[in-house]
GROMACS .gro file of C-alpha atoms in nm:
model
  512
    1MET     CA    1  -0.001   0.002  -0.010
    2LYS     CA    2   0.274   0.247   0.092
    3MET     CA    3   0.462   0.155  -0.239
    4ALA     CA    4   0.122   0.229  -0.429
    5LYS     CA    5   0.065   0.546  -0.240
    6SER     CA    6   0.418   0.675  -0.336
    7LEU     CA    7   0.396   0.587  -0.688
    8PHE     CA    8   0.046   0.794  -0.725
    9LEU     CA    9   0.199   1.086  -0.549
   10GLY     CA   10   0.531   1.048  -0.773
   11SER     CA   11   0.294   1.053  -1.078
   12ALA     CA   12   0.077   1.360  -0.969
   13ALA     CA   13   0.396   1.561  -0.914
   14GLY     CA   14   0.540   1.467  -1.272
   15LEU     CA   15   0.208   1.584  -1.417
   16ILE     CA   16   0.228   1.903  -1.253
   17ALA     CA   17   0.567   1.989  -1.340
   18MET     CA   18   0.492   1.885  -1.705
   19GLY     CA   19   0.185   2.116  -1.710
   20GLY     CA   20   0.383   2.403  -1.555
   21ALA     CA   21   0.643   2.358  -1.834
   22GLN     CA   22   0.384   2.371  -2.123
   23ALA     CA   23   0.219   2.677  -1.957
   24ALA     CA   24   0.526   2.838  -1.957
   25ASP     CA   25   0.575   2.825  -2.328
   26LEU     CA   26   0.244   2.980  -2.374
   27PRO     CA   27   0.216   3.335  -2.465
   28MET     CA   28   0.121   3.530  -2.177
   29LYS     CA   29  -0.071   3.828  -2.348
   30ALA     CA   30  -0.451   3.751  -2.438
   31LYS     CA   31  -0.588   3.873  -2.749
   32ALA     CA   32  -0.792   4.199  -2.699
   33ILE     CA   33  -1.191   4.131  -2.693
   34GLU     CA   34  -1.360   4.358  -2.958
   35TYR     CA   35  -1.666   4.479  -2.779
   36VAL     CA   36  -1.995   4.592  -2.953
   37LYS     CA   37  -2.006   4.951  -2.972
   38ILE     CA   38  -2.297   5.189  -2.994
   39CYS     CA   39  -2.324   5.384  -3.324
   40SER     CA   40  -2.482   5.720  -3.268
   41LEU     CA   41  -2.456   5.847  -3.640
   42TYR     CA   42  -2.805   5.692  -3.769
   43GLY     CA   43  -3.016   5.720  -3.457
   44ALA     CA   44  -3.104   5.464  -3.187
   45GLY     CA   45  -3.045   5.105  -3.230
   46PHE     CA   46  -2.751   5.083  -3.431
   47TYR     CA   47  -2.416   4.938  -3.344
   48TYR     CA   48  -2.089   4.919  -3.511
   49ILE     CA   49  -2.006   4.563  -3.673
   50PRO     CA   50  -1.691   4.452  -3.494
   51GLY     CA   51  -1.374   4.525  -3.683
   52THR     CA   52  -1.551   4.746  -3.929
   53ASP     CA   53  -1.678   5.107  -3.959
   54THR     CA   54  -2.011   4.984  -4.063
   55CYS     CA   55  -2.343   5.036  -3.832
   56ILE     CA   56  -2.618   4.775  -3.836
   57LYS     CA   57  -2.952   4.791  -3.684
   58LEU     CA   58  -3.151   4.460  -3.638
   59GLY     CA   59  -3.554   4.503  -3.609
   60GLY     CA   60  -3.860   4.325  -3.696
   61TYR     CA   61  -4.201   4.235  -3.540
   62VAL     CA   62  -4.417   3.942  -3.468
   63ARG     CA   63  -4.803   3.961  -3.550
   64ALA     CA   64  -5.088   3.755  -3.489
   65THR     CA   65  -5.417   3.865  -3.686
   66THR     CA   66  -5.782   3.729  -3.742
   67VAL     CA   67  -6.017   3.842  -3.980
   68LEU     CA   68  -6.392   3.790  -3.954
   69GLY     CA   69  -6.619   3.781  -4.258
   70SER     CA   70  -6.351   3.719  -4.506
   71ASN     CA   71  -6.116   3.452  -4.657
   72GLY     CA   72  -5.828   3.730  -4.672
   73ILE     CA   73  -5.623   3.923  -4.451
   74TRP     CA   74  -5.688   4.210  -4.425
   75GLY     CA   75  -5.923   4.284  -4.737
   76ALA     CA   76  -6.292   4.277  -4.852
   77ALA     CA   77  -6.504   3.961  -4.940
   78ALA     CA   78  -6.511   4.063  -5.289
   79SER     CA   79  -6.441   3.748  -5.513
   80GLY     CA   80  -6.419   3.391  -5.509
   81VAL     CA   81  -6.553   3.181  -5.193
   82ALA     CA   82  -6.535   3.477  -4.986
   83GLY     CA   83  -6.741   3.662  -5.197
   84ALA     CA   84  -7.006   3.384  -5.271
   85HIS     CA   85  -7.116   3.428  -4.895
   86ASN     CA   86  -7.230   3.064  -4.851
   87ARG     CA   87  -7.105   2.751  -4.662
   88LEU     CA   88  -6.768   2.751  -4.865
   89SER     CA   89  -6.706   3.107  -4.703
   90ASN     CA   90  -6.474   3.144  -4.412
   91TYR     CA   91  -6.625   3.320  -4.099
   92TYR     CA   92  -6.288   3.385  -3.975
   93THR     CA   93  -5.929   3.366  -4.128
   94SER     CA   94  -5.612   3.394  -3.938
   95GLN     CA   95  -5.252   3.475  -3.959
   96SER     CA   96  -4.919   3.473  -3.793
   97ARG     CA   97  -4.622   3.639  -3.910
   98ALA     CA   98  -4.232   3.690  -3.812
   99ASP     CA   99  -4.081   3.989  -3.969
  100LEU     CA  100  -3.691   4.031  -3.964
  101SER     CA  101  -3.524   4.369  -4.095
  102MET     CA  102  -3.155   4.444  -4.144
  103ASP     CA  103  -3.013   4.787  -4.206
  104THR     CA  104  -2.641   4.857  -4.266
  105ARG     CA  105  -2.488   5.209  -4.309
  106THR     CA  106  -2.147   5.310  -4.374
  107ALA     CA  107  -1.988   5.680  -4.437
  108THR     CA  108  -1.807   5.728  -4.748
  109GLU     CA  109  -1.643   5.986  -4.940
  110TYR     CA  110  -1.923   5.981  -5.190
  111GLY     CA  111  -2.198   5.984  -4.919
  112LEU     CA  112  -2.401   5.730  -4.725
  113LEU     CA  113  -2.380   5.372  -4.840
  114ARG     CA  114  -2.675   5.162  -4.734
  115THR     CA  115  -2.823   4.831  -4.770
  116TYR     CA  116  -3.142   4.733  -4.625
  117ALA     CA  117  -3.367   4.399  -4.643
  118GLU     CA  118  -3.672   4.303  -4.482
  119LEU     CA  119  -3.801   3.928  -4.465
  120ALA     CA  120  -4.124   3.843  -4.357
  121PHE     CA  121  -4.222   3.447  -4.253
  122THR     CA  122  -4.603   3.424  -4.287
  123TRP     CA  123  -4.863   3.130  -4.198
  124THR     CA  124  -5.194   3.214  -4.334
  125ALA     CA  125  -5.501   2.997  -4.287
  126GLY     CA  126  -5.657   2.892  -4.598
  127GLY     CA  127  -6.002   2.787  -4.678
  128TYR     CA  128  -6.202   2.512  -4.891
  129GLY     CA  129  -6.336   2.551  -5.242
  130GLY     CA  130  -6.568   2.354  -5.457
  131ALA     CA  131  -6.369   2.047  -5.637
  132GLY     CA  132  -6.662   1.891  -5.759
  133THR     CA  133  -6.705   1.903  -6.158
  134THR     CA  134  -7.072   1.822  -6.167
  135ALA     CA  135  -7.404   1.948  -5.975
  136ILE     CA  136  -7.394   1.590  -5.805
  137ASN     CA  137  -7.052   1.592  -5.690
  138GLY     CA  138  -7.008   1.803  -5.338
  139ALA     CA  139  -6.620   1.752  -5.314
  140THR     CA  140  -6.414   2.045  -5.166
  141ALA     CA  141  -6.032   2.107  -5.180
  142TYR     CA  142  -5.796   2.308  -4.959
  143ASN     CA  143  -5.726   2.611  -5.162
  144GLY     CA  144  -5.469   2.821  -4.903
  145SER     CA  145  -5.151   2.934  -5.015
  146ASN     CA  146  -4.940   2.742  -4.755
  147PRO     CA  147  -4.795   2.399  -4.885
  148ALA     CA  148  -4.879   2.072  -4.733
  149GLY     CA  149  -4.650   1.935  -4.474
  150SER     CA  150  -4.559   1.591  -4.386
  151GLY     CA  151  -4.794   1.355  -4.204
  152SER     CA  152  -5.147   1.236  -4.246
  153GLY     CA  153  -5.336   1.545  -4.315
  154SER     CA  154  -5.125   1.791  -4.188
  155ILE     CA  155  -5.056   2.140  -4.311
  156SER     CA  156  -4.739   2.312  -4.225
  157GLY     CA  157  -4.478   2.519  -4.378
  158GLY     CA  158  -4.568   2.868  -4.452
  159SER     CA  159  -4.428   3.138  -4.688
  160LEU     CA  160  -4.127   3.353  -4.715
  161SER     CA  161  -4.184   3.712  -4.863
  162VAL     CA  162  -3.895   3.964  -4.952
  163TYR     CA  163  -4.040   4.300  -4.885
  164TYR     CA  164  -3.732   4.504  -4.928
  165ALA     CA  165  -3.399   4.409  -5.059
  166PHE     CA  166  -3.193   4.733  -5.199
  167ILE     CA  167  -2.871   4.915  -5.184
  168GLN     CA  168  -2.846   5.300  -5.178
  169PHE     CA  169  -2.545   5.494  -5.256
  170ALA     CA  170  -2.446   5.843  -5.390
  171GLY     CA  171  -2.812   5.910  -5.428
  172PHE     CA  172  -2.886   5.590  -5.632
  173THR     CA  173  -3.119   5.312  -5.522
  174PHE     CA  174  -3.073   4.948  -5.672
  175GLY     CA  175  -3.313   4.664  -5.573
  176ARG     CA  176  -3.658   4.611  -5.436
  177ALA     CA  177  -3.761   4.926  -5.241
  178GLN     CA  178  -4.090   5.125  -5.248
  179SER     CA  179  -4.216   5.286  -5.575
  180ASN     CA  180  -4.136   5.629  -5.614
  181PHE     CA  181  -4.470   5.691  -5.734
  182SER     CA  182  -4.639   5.600  -5.386
  183SER     CA  183  -4.671   5.855  -5.096
  184PRO     CA  184  -4.469   5.768  -4.762
  185TRP     CA  185  -4.814   5.605  -4.638
  186THR     CA  186  -4.893   5.419  -4.944
  187ASN     CA  187  -5.232   5.278  -4.937
  188TYR     CA  188  -5.256   5.309  -4.563
  189PRO     CA  189  -5.353   5.680  -4.477
  190ALA     CA  190  -5.455   5.579  -4.129
  191ASN     CA  191  -5.260   5.265  -4.108
  192GLY     CA  192  -5.571   5.033  -4.176
  193PHE     CA  193  -5.689   4.805  -4.433
  194ASP     CA  194  -5.475   4.647  -4.706
  195GLY     CA  195  -5.757   4.690  -4.988
  196LEU     CA  196  -5.814   5.064  -5.006
  197PRO     CA  197  -5.828   5.169  -5.366
  198GLY     CA  198  -5.743   5.559  -5.472
  199GLY     CA  199  -5.376   5.577  -5.476
  200GLY     CA  200  -5.027   5.389  -5.539
  201GLY     CA  201  -4.970   5.096  -5.298
  202TRP     CA  202  -4.716   4.967  -5.049
  203GLU     CA  203  -4.601   4.664  -5.249
  204ALA     CA  204  -4.233   4.721  -5.333
  205VAL     CA  205  -4.114   4.679  -5.664
  206ASN     CA  206  -3.727   4.615  -5.837
  207GLN     CA  207  -3.598   4.941  -5.958
  208PHE     CA  208  -3.336   5.166  -6.065
  209ALA     CA  209  -3.365   5.512  -5.909
  210TYR     CA  210  -3.179   5.839  -5.844
  211THR     CA  211  -3.300   6.082  -5.566
  212ALA     CA  212  -3.169   6.454  -5.593
  213ASP     CA  213  -3.178   6.613  -5.223
  214PHE     CA  214  -3.218   7.013  -5.257
  215GLY     CA  215  -3.225   7.076  -4.882
  216GLN     CA  216  -3.507   7.206  -4.659
  217GLY     CA  217  -3.686   6.883  -4.714
  218ILE     CA  218  -3.725   6.892  -5.080
  219THR     CA  219  -3.639   6.602  -5.295
  220ALA     CA  220  -3.699   6.497  -5.671
  221SER     CA  221  -3.675   6.105  -5.743
  222PHE     CA  222  -3.637   5.946  -6.103
  223SER     CA  223  -3.682   5.574  -6.121
  224ALA     CA  224  -3.728   5.285  -6.388
  225GLU     CA  225  -3.945   5.027  -6.205
  226ASP     CA  226  -4.021   4.680  -6.287
  227GLN     CA  227  -4.377   4.655  -6.423
  228VAL     CA  228  -4.427   4.286  -6.395
  229ILE     CA  229  -4.718   4.190  -6.161
  230ARG     CA  230  -4.666   4.505  -5.938
  231ASN     CA  231  -4.785   4.763  -6.194
  232THR     CA  232  -4.999   4.551  -6.438
  233THR     CA  233  -5.366   4.478  -6.375
  234ASN     CA  234  -5.520   4.287  -6.676
  235ILE     CA  235  -5.473   4.318  -7.043
  236TRP     CA  236  -5.779   4.158  -7.175
  237ASN     CA  237  -5.830   3.977  -7.497
  238VAL     CA  238  -6.205   3.960  -7.513
  239SER     CA  239  -6.234   3.749  -7.808
  240GLY     CA  240  -6.115   3.476  -7.545
  241ALA     CA  241  -6.396   3.568  -7.311
  242THR     CA  242  -6.565   3.259  -7.145
  243ALA     CA  243  -6.901   3.227  -6.959
  244THR     CA  244  -6.710   3.114  -6.649
  245GLY     CA  245  -6.458   3.396  -6.672
  246LEU     CA  246  -6.718   3.659  -6.714
  247ALA     CA  247  -6.937   3.523  -6.433
  248ALA     CA  248  -6.616   3.595  -6.197
  249GLY     CA  249  -6.567   3.939  -6.354
  250THR     CA  250  -6.290   3.813  -6.577
  251TYR     CA  251  -6.395   4.003  -6.936
  252GLY     CA  252  -6.155   3.813  -7.139
  253ALA     CA  253  -5.833   3.591  -7.168
  254GLY     CA  254  -5.543   3.719  -6.995
  255ASP     CA  255  -5.314   3.842  -7.253
  256ILE     CA  256  -5.002   4.014  -7.116
  257GLY     CA  257  -4.693   4.006  -7.338
  258GLY     CA  258  -4.329   4.004  -7.213
  259SER     CA  259  -4.193   4.276  -7.044
  260ARG     CA  260  -4.035   4.542  -7.294
  261SER     CA  261  -3.997   4.866  -7.082
  262PRO     CA  262  -4.005   4.916  -6.716
  263ASP     CA  263  -4.227   5.183  -6.582
  264LEU     CA  264  -4.096   5.544  -6.598
  265VAL     CA  265  -4.152   5.744  -6.271
  266ALA     CA  266  -4.074   6.104  -6.155
  267MET     CA  267  -4.155   6.236  -5.806
  268LEU     CA  268  -4.134   6.574  -5.643
  269ARG     CA  269  -4.163   6.573  -5.266
  270VAL     CA  270  -4.173   6.875  -4.983
  271ASP     CA  271  -4.127   6.731  -4.633
  272GLN     CA  272  -4.130   6.988  -4.369
  273ALA     CA  273  -4.255   7.018  -4.000
  274TRP     CA  274  -4.602   7.110  -4.094
  275GLY     CA  275  -4.645   6.794  -4.327
  276LEU     CA  276  -4.595   6.686  -4.677
  277PHE     CA  277  -4.677   6.755  -5.028
  278GLN     CA  278  -4.589   6.496  -5.319
  279ALA     CA  279  -4.679   6.509  -5.679
  280SER     CA  280  -4.577   6.183  -5.877
  281VAL     CA  281  -4.627   6.073  -6.251
  282ALA     CA  282  -4.567   5.717  -6.427
  283ALA     CA  283  -4.553   5.620  -6.787
  284HIS     CA  284  -4.665   5.243  -6.832
  285ASP     CA  285  -4.625   5.053  -7.153
  286ASN     CA  286  -4.918   4.793  -7.231
  287HIS     CA  287  -4.744   4.530  -7.419
  288ALA     CA  288  -5.008   4.248  -7.523
  289GLY     CA  289  -4.939   3.891  -7.632
  290TYR     CA  290  -5.121   3.749  -7.964
  291TYR     CA  291  -5.467   3.719  -8.073
  292GLY     CA  292  -5.450   3.359  -8.102
  293ALA     CA  293  -5.254   3.054  -7.960
  294GLU     CA  294  -4.958   3.111  -8.167
  295GLU     CA  295  -4.727   3.392  -8.299
  296THR     CA  296  -4.880   3.405  -8.670
  297THR     CA  297  -5.213   3.517  -8.555
  298GLY     CA  298  -5.086   3.851  -8.517
  299HIS     CA  299  -5.102   4.102  -8.210
  300PRO     CA  300  -5.199   4.445  -8.117
  301SER     CA  301  -4.941   4.729  -8.129
  302ASP     CA  302  -4.812   4.851  -7.785
  303LYS     CA  303  -5.001   5.152  -7.615
  304TRP     CA  304  -4.841   5.370  -7.347
  305GLY     CA  305  -5.034   5.479  -7.064
  306TRP     CA  306  -4.981   5.717  -6.756
  307ALA     CA  307  -5.080   5.781  -6.401
  308GLY     CA  308  -5.062   6.099  -6.201
  309GLN     CA  309  -5.091   6.142  -5.811
  310LEU     CA  310  -5.096   6.419  -5.568
  311ALA     CA  311  -5.083   6.363  -5.196
  312LEU     CA  312  -5.078   6.589  -4.892
  313SER     CA  313  -5.006   6.519  -4.519
  314ILE     CA  314  -5.080   6.758  -4.212
  315LYS     CA  315  -4.922   6.702  -3.903
  316ASN     CA  316  -4.982   6.818  -3.549
  317ILE     CA  317  -5.355   6.931  -3.602
  318PRO     CA  318  -5.508   7.112  -3.337
  319THR     CA  319  -5.721   6.825  -3.242
  320GLY     CA  320  -5.408   6.679  -3.040
  321ALA     CA  321  -5.059   6.610  -3.044
  322GLY     CA  322  -4.935   6.375  -3.308
  323ASP     CA  323  -5.296   6.365  -3.465
  324THR     CA  324  -5.252   6.329  -3.846
  325ILE     CA  325  -5.448   6.379  -4.195
  326ASN     CA  326  -5.343   6.199  -4.498
  327VAL     CA  327  -5.496   6.234  -4.831
  328GLN     CA  328  -5.420   6.157  -5.209
  329GLY     CA  329  -5.598   6.150  -5.547
  330VAL     CA  330  -5.525   5.962  -5.860
  331TYR     CA  331  -5.608   5.956  -6.223
  332THR     CA  332  -5.492   5.682  -6.488
  333ASN     CA  333  -5.510   5.606  -6.823
  334GLY     CA  334  -5.394   5.265  -6.911
  335ALA     CA  335  -5.244   5.222  -6.584
  336THR     CA  336  -5.497   5.108  -6.350
  337GLY     CA  337  -5.267   4.946  -6.104
  338TYR     CA  338  -5.153   5.304  -5.975
  339ASN     CA  339  -5.519   5.365  -5.852
  340PHE     CA  340  -5.616   5.008  -5.746
  341GLN     CA  341  -5.303   4.899  -5.606
  342PRO     CA  342  -5.184   4.529  -5.559
  343TYR     CA  343  -5.383   4.471  -5.255
  344ALA     CA  344  -5.718   4.589  -5.380
  345PRO     CA  345  -5.928   4.360  -5.573
  346TYR     CA  346  -5.877   4.325  -5.971
  347THR     CA  347  -6.193   4.144  -6.021
  348PHE     CA  348  -6.533   4.123  -5.835
  349ALA     CA  349  -6.806   3.856  -5.803
  350MET     CA  350  -7.016   3.925  -5.493
  351TYR     CA  351  -7.339   3.761  -5.399
  352SER     CA  352  -7.648   3.826  -5.184
  353GLY     CA  353  -8.017   3.771  -5.177
  354THR     CA  354  -8.281   3.894  -5.442
  355GLY     CA  355  -8.614   4.018  -5.469
  356VAL     CA  356  -8.662   3.966  -5.851
  357PRO     CA  357  -8.898   3.653  -5.943
  358GLY     CA  358  -8.736   3.377  -6.108
  359ALA     CA  359  -8.371   3.496  -6.028
  360TYR     CA  360  -8.187   3.268  -5.778
  361GLN     CA  361  -7.960   3.528  -5.607
  362SER     CA  362  -7.830   3.850  -5.691
  363VAL     CA  363  -7.451   3.940  -5.801
  364GLY     CA  364  -7.229   4.204  -5.854
  365ILE     CA  365  -6.981   4.152  -6.141
  366ALA     CA  366  -6.692   4.389  -6.237
  367GLY     CA  367  -6.358   4.387  -6.324
  368LEU     CA  368  -6.058   4.631  -6.402
  369SER     CA  369  -5.783   4.636  -6.657
  370ASP     CA  370  -5.525   4.846  -6.806
  371SER     CA  371  -5.647   4.780  -7.176
  372VAL     CA  372  -5.898   4.523  -7.354
  373PHE     CA  373  -5.895   4.442  -7.743
  374VAL     CA  374  -6.050   4.176  -7.955
  375ALA     CA  375  -5.875   3.994  -8.219
  376GLY     CA  376  -5.773   4.219  -8.536
  377ALA     CA  377  -5.805   4.534  -8.339
  378GLY     CA  378  -5.586   4.747  -8.134
  379GLN     CA  379  -5.560   4.817  -7.768
  380GLN     CA  380  -5.827   5.039  -7.585
  381LEU     CA  381  -5.675   5.214  -7.281
  382THR     CA  382  -5.900   5.183  -6.957
  383THR     CA  383  -5.909   5.498  -6.758
  384SER     CA  384  -5.954   5.518  -6.359
  385TYR     CA  385  -5.944   5.761  -6.088
  386GLY     CA  386  -5.981   5.768  -5.735
  387PHE     CA  387  -5.879   5.879  -5.386
  388ASN     CA  388  -5.818   5.796  -5.018
  389GLY     CA  389  -5.752   5.946  -4.691
  390GLY     CA  390  -5.741   5.895  -4.314
  391TYR     CA  391  -5.735   6.077  -3.996
  392THR     CA  392  -5.563   5.951  -3.674
  393HIS     CA  393  -5.636   6.080  -3.341
  394ASN     CA  394  -5.426   6.007  -3.029
  395TRP     CA  395  -5.653   6.025  -2.716
  396ASN     CA  396  -5.344   5.987  -2.496
  397PRO     CA  397  -5.016   5.810  -2.511
  398TYR     CA  398  -5.170   5.470  -2.500
  399TRP     CA  399  -5.494   5.492  -2.716
  400ASN     CA  400  -5.544   5.624  -3.061
  401SER     CA  401  -5.845   5.588  -3.327
  402SER     CA  402  -5.843   5.661  -3.682
  403ILE     CA  403  -6.115   5.664  -3.972
  404PHE     CA  404  -6.024   5.585  -4.315
  405GLY     CA  405  -6.153   5.539  -4.680
  406GLY     CA  406  -6.092   5.514  -5.036
  407TRP     CA  407  -6.305   5.531  -5.369
  408GLY     CA  408  -6.185   5.411  -5.708
  409ALA     CA  409  -6.364   5.443  -6.040
  410VAL     CA  410  -6.320   5.231  -6.368
  411ARG     CA  411  -6.470   5.392  -6.698
  412TYR     CA  412  -6.420   5.194  -7.036
  413ASN     CA  413  -6.443   5.398  -7.350
  414SER     CA  414  -6.741   5.324  -7.613
  415THR     CA  415  -6.529   5.105  -7.821
  416ALA     CA  416  -6.398   4.891  -7.505
  417LYS     CA  417  -6.769   4.885  -7.373
  418GLY     CA  418  -6.857   4.754  -7.726
  419TYR     CA  419  -6.622   4.468  -7.723
  420ILE     CA  420  -6.702   4.362  -7.341
  421CYS     CA  421  -7.086   4.405  -7.395
  422GLY     CA  422  -7.084   4.212  -7.708
  423ALA     CA  423  -6.930   3.931  -7.505
  424PHE     CA  424  -7.166   3.962  -7.200
  425VAL     CA  425  -7.486   4.005  -7.396
  426ALA     CA  426  -7.401   3.669  -7.590
  427THR     CA  427  -7.270   3.467  -7.337
  428LEU     CA  428  -7.437   3.561  -7.022
  429ALA     CA  429  -7.784   3.626  -7.188
  430LEU     CA  430  -7.775   4.007  -7.041
  431SER     CA  431  -8.187   4.058  -7.002
  432SER     CA  432  -8.146   4.429  -7.074
  433GLY     CA  433  -7.933   4.377  -7.402
  434VAL     CA  434  -7.671   4.608  -7.499
  435ALA     CA  435  -7.850   4.912  -7.403
  436GLY     CA  436  -7.848   4.801  -7.034
  437CYS     CA  437  -7.487   4.688  -7.047
  438ASN     CA  438  -7.220   4.892  -6.868
  439PRO     CA  439  -6.915   4.767  -6.749
  440ASP     CA  440  -6.794   5.074  -6.569
  441PHE     CA  441  -6.832   5.057  -6.176
  442ASN     CA  442  -6.712   5.230  -5.862
  443TYR     CA  443  -6.552   5.054  -5.554
  444SER     CA  444  -6.524   5.201  -5.215
  445VAL     CA  445  -6.408   5.131  -4.870
  446ILE     CA  446  -6.486   5.295  -4.522
  447GLY     CA  447  -6.343   5.206  -4.188
  448VAL     CA  448  -6.256   5.275  -3.825
  449ALA     CA  449  -6.006   5.150  -3.599
  450THR     CA  450  -5.888   5.187  -3.228
  451ARG     CA  451  -5.563   5.070  -3.130
  452TRP     CA  452  -5.414   5.019  -2.745
  453THR     CA  453  -5.056   5.016  -2.654
  454PRO     CA  454  -5.023   4.938  -2.312
  455VAL     CA  455  -4.648   4.935  -2.310
  456LYS     CA  456  -4.382   5.039  -2.568
  457ASN     CA  457  -4.420   4.841  -2.902
  458LEU     CA  458  -4.690   4.615  -2.808
  459THR     CA  459  -5.039   4.706  -2.972
  460PHE     CA  460  -5.363   4.546  -2.950
  461SER     CA  461  -5.599   4.671  -3.246
  462THR     CA  462  -5.974   4.641  -3.373
  463GLU     CA  463  -6.059   4.755  -3.724
  464VAL     CA  464  -6.408   4.740  -3.929
  465ALA     CA  465  -6.415   4.798  -4.289
  466TYR     CA  466  -6.729   4.836  -4.508
  467ALA     CA  467  -6.677   4.759  -4.896
  468MET     CA  468  -6.917   4.861  -5.150
  469LEU     CA  469  -6.932   4.769  -5.527
  470ASP     CA  470  -7.151   4.998  -5.755
  471GLN     CA  471  -7.204   4.828  -6.057
  472LYS     CA  472  -7.340   5.023  -6.356
  473TYR     CA  473  -7.582   4.757  -6.549
  474ALA     CA  474  -7.941   4.867  -6.566
  475SER     CA  475  -8.148   4.843  -6.285
  476GLY     CA  476  -8.323   4.491  -6.254
  477SER     CA  477  -8.096   4.324  -6.518
  478THR     CA  478  -8.046   3.970  -6.504
  479VAL     CA  479  -7.774   3.724  -6.624
  480THR     CA  480  -7.775   3.370  -6.709
  481LEU     CA  481  -7.455   3.226  -6.500
  482PRO     CA  482  -7.308   2.865  -6.576
  483LEU     CA  483  -7.260   2.633  -6.298
  484GLN     CA  484  -6.952   2.741  -6.095
  485SER     CA  485  -6.846   2.467  -5.874
  486GLY     CA  486  -6.559   2.630  -5.716
  487VAL     CA  487  -6.786   2.871  -5.536
  488ALA     CA  488  -7.083   2.619  -5.522
  489LYS     CA  489  -7.293   2.844  -5.740
  490PRO     CA  490  -7.580   2.670  -5.948
  491GLY     CA  491  -7.615   2.756  -6.314
  492GLY     CA  492  -7.924   2.972  -6.344
  493VAL     CA  493  -8.058   3.347  -6.351
  494TYR     CA  494  -7.906   3.619  -6.104
  495GLU     CA  495  -8.007   3.961  -6.076
  496LEU     CA  496  -7.729   4.212  -6.151
  497LYS     CA  497  -7.717   4.439  -5.841
  498ASP     CA  498  -7.489   4.662  -5.605
  499GLN     CA  499  -7.329   4.465  -5.338
  500GLN     CA  500  -7.135   4.539  -4.999
  501SER     CA  501  -6.938   4.328  -4.726
  502LEU     CA  502  -6.862   4.394  -4.363
  503GLN     CA  503  -6.526   4.278  -4.216
  504MET     CA  504  -6.350   4.292  -3.871
  505MET     CA  505  -5.985   4.254  -3.786
  506LEU     CA  506  -5.824   4.176  -3.454
  507ARG     CA  507  -5.457   4.219  -3.413
  508VAL     CA  508  -5.192   4.174  -3.163
  509HIS     CA  509  -4.842   4.359  -3.284
  510ARG     CA  510  -4.520   4.332  -3.104
  511ASN     CA  511  -4.232   4.539  -3.254
  512TRP     CA  512  -3.868   4.470  -3.135
   0.00000   0.00000   0.00000
């Protein structure tokens, strides 16, 4: 035992000696730690990226939303199963979203170098539309935008949206950024309801832009903006109109050609302590496909459309500190997307009851476009105009309320009306004939909101919106619609009539 103890102690002493020798060989000076430092050049929340002269700010939000009375977030029940107002329509639709933003800034000899990106991960509950192909097949199928996940009957996943991704340098902007046509509040004059008509919208667009700063809050911007999806509504070949399409507010075959020119936008803005004034114009090339299924059938020539907008914001009005009024008005010809922005409906098919004998129900049908044509003829540009506005009042630091609204009108010229009405009367058997056919319409929304912020950056809100479709077909007119299995509407006679819908939104929003 004494021998074993001696061996153990001797081994321990040898290990300690070896460790000491190795430690003596190591450098004694530890590497300096680079601490994250606050960057005060660009406001609160910025920090220097260690080892660089670039400042970064991370931000974002988490949001939970439920909408009552619609299949969408946050829009009117104006088409599809939402507009059908039957057993396929959702009484509520819910959504959860996580948003992440990254803002980097570096001072250079040419001015500020900035990059900005904002990504949103979204889960939106879908609904079920009719999947039957005959009147006796009552099947339905999930029609949400989220992909199916693994497992029996499970729906998982979600969607990733790239809201912004741009670089700014020496006055230039490259990438996906807010359109220079839109006002700073875009389609949210009182921070409520996605689907307001009456002005340029929030949806960002790929662009190449230059902004000149003249000082005292006066700036001018010029940009070439991608028109695909963002700034094109419909180009309809009315020769391809079908009964099913017309019943859903689609007045012809979609016939948008490949991109040929970006939209050209110019904007002048005065942004000062009293508020803001902005004037913007846009030129939009309407480039159609072919008259028929292949290129030898010919095509209409391109036609340029345009849009103009005026916007005004008045801050710190006498009703209270921080109270704001925002208003804007727009006129377009061949560029309807600058009035009915991408979150507003492009087609309408809204159903309700009827008092006309022999009619199954009433329906409001309408569709907007940039242009329409028929085989062998040129494009007829569509005119639209509208406005929207909102007023926000702060009751105290924790509560605010707002009222908002928008109105948009679509007007077809006499030639375009002849094309559409020819298809409408012949295909849907419009009872009042060509004399009672008028595809013009007005669409409006009015709403109110109340928000409670019990602690900084956490807001609970409730909004109510009422949407109205004012169609212009002769009063008492009827149409004969085909079976529409997707919305479970039977074939038969329907009264053409103005329609309305009411929606409520409940939301919890936490910025960070």
